[in-house]
Rosetta silent file (secondary structure, phi, psi, omega in degrees, C-alpha in Angstrom):
SEQUENCE: XXXXXXXXXXXXXXXXXXXXXXXXXXXXXXXXXXXXXXXXXXXXXXXXXXXXXXXXXXXXXXXXXXXXXXXXXXXXXXXXXXXXXXXXXXXXXXXXXXXXXXXXXXXXXXXXXXXXXXXXXXXXXXXXXXXXXXXXXXXXXXXXXXXXXXXXXXXXXXXXXXXXX
SCORE:     score description
SCORE:     0.000 S_00000001
   1 L     0.000  -43.776 -179.847   -8.815  -18.074    3.401 S_00000001
   2 H   -62.324  -38.670  178.640   -5.532  -16.246    2.786 S_00000001
   3 H   -62.531  -41.141  178.234   -5.580  -14.961    6.371 S_00000001
   4 H   -62.234  -43.764  179.316   -6.032  -18.504    7.634 S_00000001
   5 H   -67.755  -36.614  176.152   -3.083  -19.715    5.554 S_00000001
   6 H   -64.077  -39.265  176.714   -0.949  -16.789    6.700 S_00000001
   7 H   -63.655  -38.917  175.812   -1.794  -17.727   10.285 S_00000001
   8 H   -61.224  -42.697  176.901   -0.739  -21.286    9.550 S_00000001
   9 H   -59.467  -43.036  178.229    2.561  -19.951    8.229 S_00000001
  10 H   -61.643  -39.110  178.869    3.017  -17.948   11.419 S_00000001
  11 H   -61.354  -43.579 -179.999    2.367  -21.084   13.448 S_00000001
  12 H   -67.911  -40.001 -178.500    5.096  -22.984   11.639 S_00000001
  13 H   -56.764  -44.760 -170.938    7.521  -20.063   11.871 S_00000001
  14 H  -106.851    9.391 -171.698    7.369  -19.837   15.611 S_00000001
  15 L   -55.940  -43.007 -174.559    6.419  -23.395   16.619 S_00000001
  16 L   -78.145  -32.755 -174.464    9.673  -24.345   18.298 S_00000001
  17 L  -116.907   10.616 -171.775   10.397  -21.112   20.150 S_00000001
  18 L   -75.343  134.009  174.973    6.943  -19.586   20.384 S_00000001
  19 L  -123.646  103.498 -175.191    5.696  -18.168   23.668 S_00000001
  20 H   -59.257  -25.620  178.186    2.020  -17.141   23.344 S_00000001
  21 H   -71.918  -16.458 -179.231    2.314  -14.876   26.396 S_00000001
  22 H   -89.187   -7.565 -178.342    4.946  -12.827   24.531 S_00000001
  23 L   -75.140  129.279 -178.973    2.633  -11.975   21.603 S_00000001
  24 E  -111.225  131.015 -179.641    1.613   -8.320   21.577 S_00000001
  25 L  -122.196    6.141  175.768   -1.525   -7.188   19.746 S_00000001
  26 L  -167.811  168.832 -178.916   -1.803   -3.573   20.986 S_00000001
  27 L    50.473   56.441 -175.078    0.196   -0.889   22.811 S_00000001
  28 L   -72.916  143.080  170.389    3.309   -1.687   20.794 S_00000001
  29 L   -98.465   89.354 -170.825    6.811   -0.700   21.837 S_00000001
  30 H   -66.716  -20.332  175.685    7.996    0.122   18.326 S_00000001
  31 H   -62.004  -29.305  179.662   11.586    0.683   19.453 S_00000001
  32 H   -75.798  -11.502  179.329   11.734   -3.088   19.999 S_00000001
  33 H   -81.358  -22.055 -176.658   10.825   -3.662   16.334 S_00000001
  34 L   -56.958  133.125  176.341   14.064   -2.081   15.102 S_00000001
  35 E   148.090 -171.699 -179.997   16.412   -4.533   13.427 S_00000001
  36 E   -81.687  131.018  178.369   16.957   -6.920   10.550 S_00000001
  37 L  -133.877  154.037  177.170   13.804   -8.623    9.256 S_00000001
  38 E  -123.410  132.597  174.949   13.091  -10.992    6.368 S_00000001
  39 E   -72.727  130.270  177.288    9.881  -11.106    4.351 S_00000001
  40 E  -123.035  -33.703  178.293    8.493  -14.631    4.307 S_00000001
  41 E  -142.413  148.788  171.249    4.789  -14.450    3.399 S_00000001
  42 E  -137.832  143.197  173.939    2.353  -11.979    1.909 S_00000001
  43 E  -133.387  147.923 -178.083   -1.400  -12.311    1.442 S_00000001
  44 E  -153.414  156.600  172.722   -3.710   -9.872   -0.303 S_00000001
  45 L   -81.432   -4.650  173.154   -7.237   -9.467   -1.571 S_00000001
  46 L  -132.583   88.023 -174.257   -5.572   -8.509   -4.890 S_00000001
  47 H   -60.576  -26.313  179.161   -2.900  -11.135   -5.567 S_00000001
  48 H   -60.741  -27.474 -177.342   -1.710   -9.351   -8.705 S_00000001
  49 H   -80.224  -14.711  178.911   -0.269   -6.593   -6.537 S_00000001
  50 L  -117.654   -2.749  175.180    1.953   -9.003   -4.548 S_00000001
  51 L   -72.940  174.406  178.933    2.845  -11.513   -7.254 S_00000001
  52 L   -50.276  131.208 -176.913    6.141  -11.269   -9.116 S_00000001
  53 L    70.675   10.529  175.837    6.520   -7.698  -10.445 S_00000001
  54 L   -72.944  147.218 -175.315    3.563   -6.534   -8.336 S_00000001
  55 L   -71.530  -15.638  177.624    3.804   -2.952   -7.087 S_00000001
  56 L  -107.806   10.880  178.979    3.284   -3.979   -3.439 S_00000001
  57 L   -89.787  106.235 -178.754    5.726   -6.909   -3.491 S_00000001
  58 L  -128.625  155.172  178.759    8.674   -5.828   -1.376 S_00000001
  59 E  -116.439  102.081 -176.813   11.456   -7.666    0.438 S_00000001
  60 E   -68.898  138.067  176.565   12.086   -6.040    3.809 S_00000001
  61 E  -113.493  -37.958 -175.153   15.699   -5.893    4.985 S_00000001
  62 E  -153.931  144.991  173.654   15.566   -3.612    7.997 S_00000001
  63 E  -125.878  133.737 -179.606   13.043   -1.716   10.114 S_00000001
  64 E  -132.811  126.603  174.017   14.107    1.202   12.278 S_00000001
  65 E   -83.711  121.227 -176.209   12.060    3.132   14.811 S_00000001
  66 L   -90.362  161.571 -177.215   13.163    6.762   14.575 S_00000001
  67 L   -59.949  -30.288  179.539   13.417    9.282   17.415 S_00000001
  68 L   -85.939   12.995  178.793   10.419   11.232   16.079 S_00000001
  69 L    76.513    2.982  173.268    8.349    7.986   16.297 S_00000001
  70 L   -72.230  167.196  179.582    8.348    7.465   12.522 S_00000001
  71 E  -123.490  124.941 -179.190    9.201    4.034   11.149 S_00000001
  72 E  -103.263  126.078  176.744   11.886    3.602    8.489 S_00000001
  73 E  -108.077  128.928  173.247   11.695    0.598    6.174 S_00000001
  74 E  -108.567  111.952 -177.288   14.726   -0.474    4.175 S_00000001
  75 E  -137.999  172.730  178.415   13.511   -2.816    1.476 S_00000001
  76 E  -130.221  151.432  170.469   14.227   -4.133   -1.976 S_00000001
  77 E  -149.231  162.398 -175.560   12.042   -4.945   -4.919 S_00000001
  78 E   -91.263  131.381  174.623   12.555   -6.173   -8.432 S_00000001
  79 E  -128.748  113.314 -179.180   12.365   -3.739  -11.367 S_00000001
  80 L    50.378   45.263  176.655   12.887   -5.308  -14.801 S_00000001
  81 L    80.002   -1.634  179.334   14.833   -8.184  -13.254 S_00000001
  82 E  -107.864  141.936  177.789   17.103   -5.926  -11.210 S_00000001
  83 E   -81.397  123.689 -179.006   17.095   -5.628   -7.436 S_00000001
  84 E  -116.332  126.605  177.825   16.433   -2.027   -6.368 S_00000001
  85 E   -88.628  137.392 -179.049   17.057   -0.860   -2.792 S_00000001
  86 E  -139.008  142.281  173.225   14.621    1.695   -1.372 S_00000001
  87 E  -120.312  128.288  177.584   14.311    3.414    1.985 S_00000001
  88 E  -128.549  150.257  176.880   10.955    4.877    3.023 S_00000001
  89 E  -117.139  125.382  178.293    9.829    6.613    6.184 S_00000001
  90 E   -99.706  135.149 -178.750    6.282    6.107    7.427 S_00000001
  91 E   -86.999  137.576 -179.774    4.750    8.792    9.614 S_00000001
  92 E   -66.325  140.801  171.923    3.208    7.842   12.965 S_00000001
  93 L  -103.786 -172.801  178.978   -0.555    8.223   13.419 S_00000001
  94 L   -73.110  -22.044 -177.433   -2.482    8.546   16.673 S_00000001
  95 L   -84.956  144.265  178.163   -3.005    4.767   16.884 S_00000001
  96 L   -63.337  126.871  176.598   -0.395    2.487   18.453 S_00000001
  97 L    76.046   12.887 -178.801    1.649    0.729   15.787 S_00000001
  98 E  -115.501  140.459 -175.638   -0.003    2.560   12.876 S_00000001
  99 E  -139.734  162.318  176.190    1.758    4.648   10.223 S_00000001
 100 E  -125.939  153.277  175.860    0.990    6.362    6.929 S_00000001
 101 E  -160.012  146.827  172.678    2.916    6.706    3.696 S_00000001
 102 E   -97.914  113.714  175.799    2.204    7.747    0.135 S_00000001
 103 L  -157.179  119.560 -176.912    3.348    5.051   -2.280 S_00000001
 104 L    50.527   38.902 -177.046    1.216    3.893   -5.205 S_00000001
 105 L   118.087 -170.702  177.098   -1.616    5.732   -3.443 S_00000001
 106 E   -92.776  139.567 -174.580   -2.288    6.514    0.188 S_00000001
 107 E  -133.490  145.315  163.271   -1.403    3.796    2.672 S_00000001
 108 E  -115.001  137.728  178.841   -1.807    2.892    6.295 S_00000001
 109 E  -122.960  121.020 -176.851    0.646    0.371    7.680 S_00000001
 110 E  -132.450  139.330  173.388   -0.239   -1.169   11.035 S_00000001
 111 E   -70.065  130.411  174.625    1.318   -3.855   13.192 S_00000001
 112 E   -90.049  -47.086  173.982   -1.150   -6.694   13.670 S_00000001
 113 E  -166.341  158.083  179.596    0.939   -8.633   16.154 S_00000001
 114 E  -158.919  159.986  168.050    4.504   -9.342   17.129 S_00000001
 115 L  -115.400    5.803  179.137    6.618  -11.004   19.763 S_00000001
 116 L    68.023  -18.119 -172.457    9.488   -8.578   18.934 S_00000001
 117 L  -107.971  -41.896 -175.580   11.921  -11.508   18.803 S_00000001
 118 L  -111.552  -40.211 -172.059   10.808  -13.932   16.080 S_00000001
 119 E  -145.921  160.060  169.674    8.038  -12.410   13.984 S_00000001
 120 E  -147.723  139.857  177.754    6.006   -9.350   13.142 S_00000001
 121 E  -117.149  128.016  176.938    2.855   -9.112   11.043 S_00000001
 122 E  -112.104  143.258  173.519    1.905   -5.878    9.255 S_00000001
 123 E  -112.233  117.365  178.082   -1.455   -4.996    7.727 S_00000001
 124 E  -103.992  133.615  169.963   -1.198   -2.565    4.820 S_00000001
 125 E  -117.309  120.631 -179.150   -4.244   -0.786    3.412 S_00000001
 126 E  -110.496  128.286  177.806   -3.612    0.874    0.065 S_00000001
 127 E  -113.254  113.744 -177.966   -6.098    3.398   -1.343 S_00000001
 128 E  -145.319  127.633  177.379   -5.589    4.064   -5.061 S_00000001
 129 L    51.491   42.169  177.625   -8.007    5.273   -7.708 S_00000001
 130 L    77.357    6.328 -179.678  -11.024    4.604   -5.488 S_00000001
 131 E  -116.278  138.174  176.572   -9.947    1.043   -4.715 S_00000001
 132 E  -106.300  130.108  176.601   -8.806   -0.320   -1.373 S_00000001
 133 E  -119.286  134.598  176.625   -6.313   -3.199   -1.294 S_00000001
 134 E  -105.640  137.379  175.250   -5.392   -5.109    1.856 S_00000001
 135 E  -134.100  131.709  170.723   -2.022   -6.812    2.275 S_00000001
 136 E  -107.762  132.717 -179.672   -0.828   -8.866    5.232 S_00000001
 137 E  -127.702  132.083  179.245    2.920   -9.350    5.464 S_00000001
 138 E  -111.112  125.569  178.892    4.731  -11.701    7.808 S_00000001
 139 E  -119.636  150.187  176.976    8.383  -11.006    8.591 S_00000001
 140 E  -128.560  164.431 -177.953   10.839  -13.024   10.646 S_00000001
 141 L   -89.546  -14.522  176.154   14.194  -12.241   12.203 S_00000001
 142 L  -131.977  151.453 -174.604   16.007  -15.216   10.718 S_00000001
 143 L   -96.861   66.667 -177.264   15.737  -16.668    7.236 S_00000001
 144 L  -130.520   -7.564 -178.250   15.003  -20.283    8.068 S_00000001
 145 L  -111.977  171.673  173.652   11.238  -20.881    7.876 S_00000001
 146 L   151.533  141.050  175.929    8.658  -20.780    5.138 S_00000001
 147 L  -124.041  172.556  178.509    5.760  -22.574    3.511 S_00000001
 148 L  -131.699   53.105  177.775    4.246  -22.242    0.085 S_00000001
 149 L   -58.770  146.899 -171.998    0.445  -22.357    0.372 S_00000001
 150 L   -68.854  -23.372 -179.660   -1.164  -21.644   -2.962 S_00000001
 151 L   -95.415    6.259  179.571   -3.187  -18.590   -1.863 S_00000001
 152 L  -127.828  145.115  176.752   -0.210  -16.880   -0.259 S_00000001
 153 E   -88.176  115.365  178.461    2.944  -15.655   -1.881 S_00000001
 154 E   -86.816  119.547 -175.447    5.897  -17.434   -0.277 S_00000001
 155 L   -98.090    4.745 -173.524    8.897  -15.129   -0.446 S_00000001
 156 L   -91.325  -24.938 -170.832   11.481  -17.509    0.984 S_00000001
 157 L  -110.526   12.485 -177.595   12.162  -19.903   -1.868 S_00000001
 158 L  -107.440  164.063  178.721   12.366  -17.680   -4.902 S_00000001
 159 L   -81.946  100.051  179.418   15.251  -15.996   -6.648 S_00000001
 160 L  -139.422 -163.288 -171.993   14.984  -12.426   -5.435 S_00000001
 161 H   -56.823  -34.195 -177.841   17.072   -9.736   -3.823 S_00000001
 162 H   -61.794  -33.369 -176.446   18.010  -11.837   -0.762 S_00000001
 163 H   -68.658  -12.633 -178.923   19.846  -14.331   -2.912 S_00000001
 164 H   -91.074    0.104 -179.804   22.251  -11.586   -3.997 S_00000001
 165 L   -87.632    0.000    0.000   23.571  -10.985   -0.473 S_00000001
């Protein structure tokens, strides 16, 4: 259900400028992903991890494809009401658009689809203490869209790190 609602959010995000032929679902050119991105929706099979103060609730500011094919995420998250900036580097795997990082367990981060211009969707799998958690995150290049379906965490309308810029 959350995936369906996230897809609905993606539809609204790109409705006016969307070109279905531009959507890429494999063989990603990650250099084209580099730039400023805004977190707008997250869905998870464990909502506690993406709700306010959840350990996987992050607000992406920038993504950079590095020369060694790693992916650098510049993000912010709230710690005791304060906005904390963090930079992490994810290591490339053998699969196109897939990376690994150790944060609150072992993680794989993979691009699900993108058009490089308006949106990108990442699928995170977190393995911690014998439990696997899935998170889908939808990012956009401009901060103008957003819905608030009840089974998805809408990151556009709340008081978080973006409001301090």
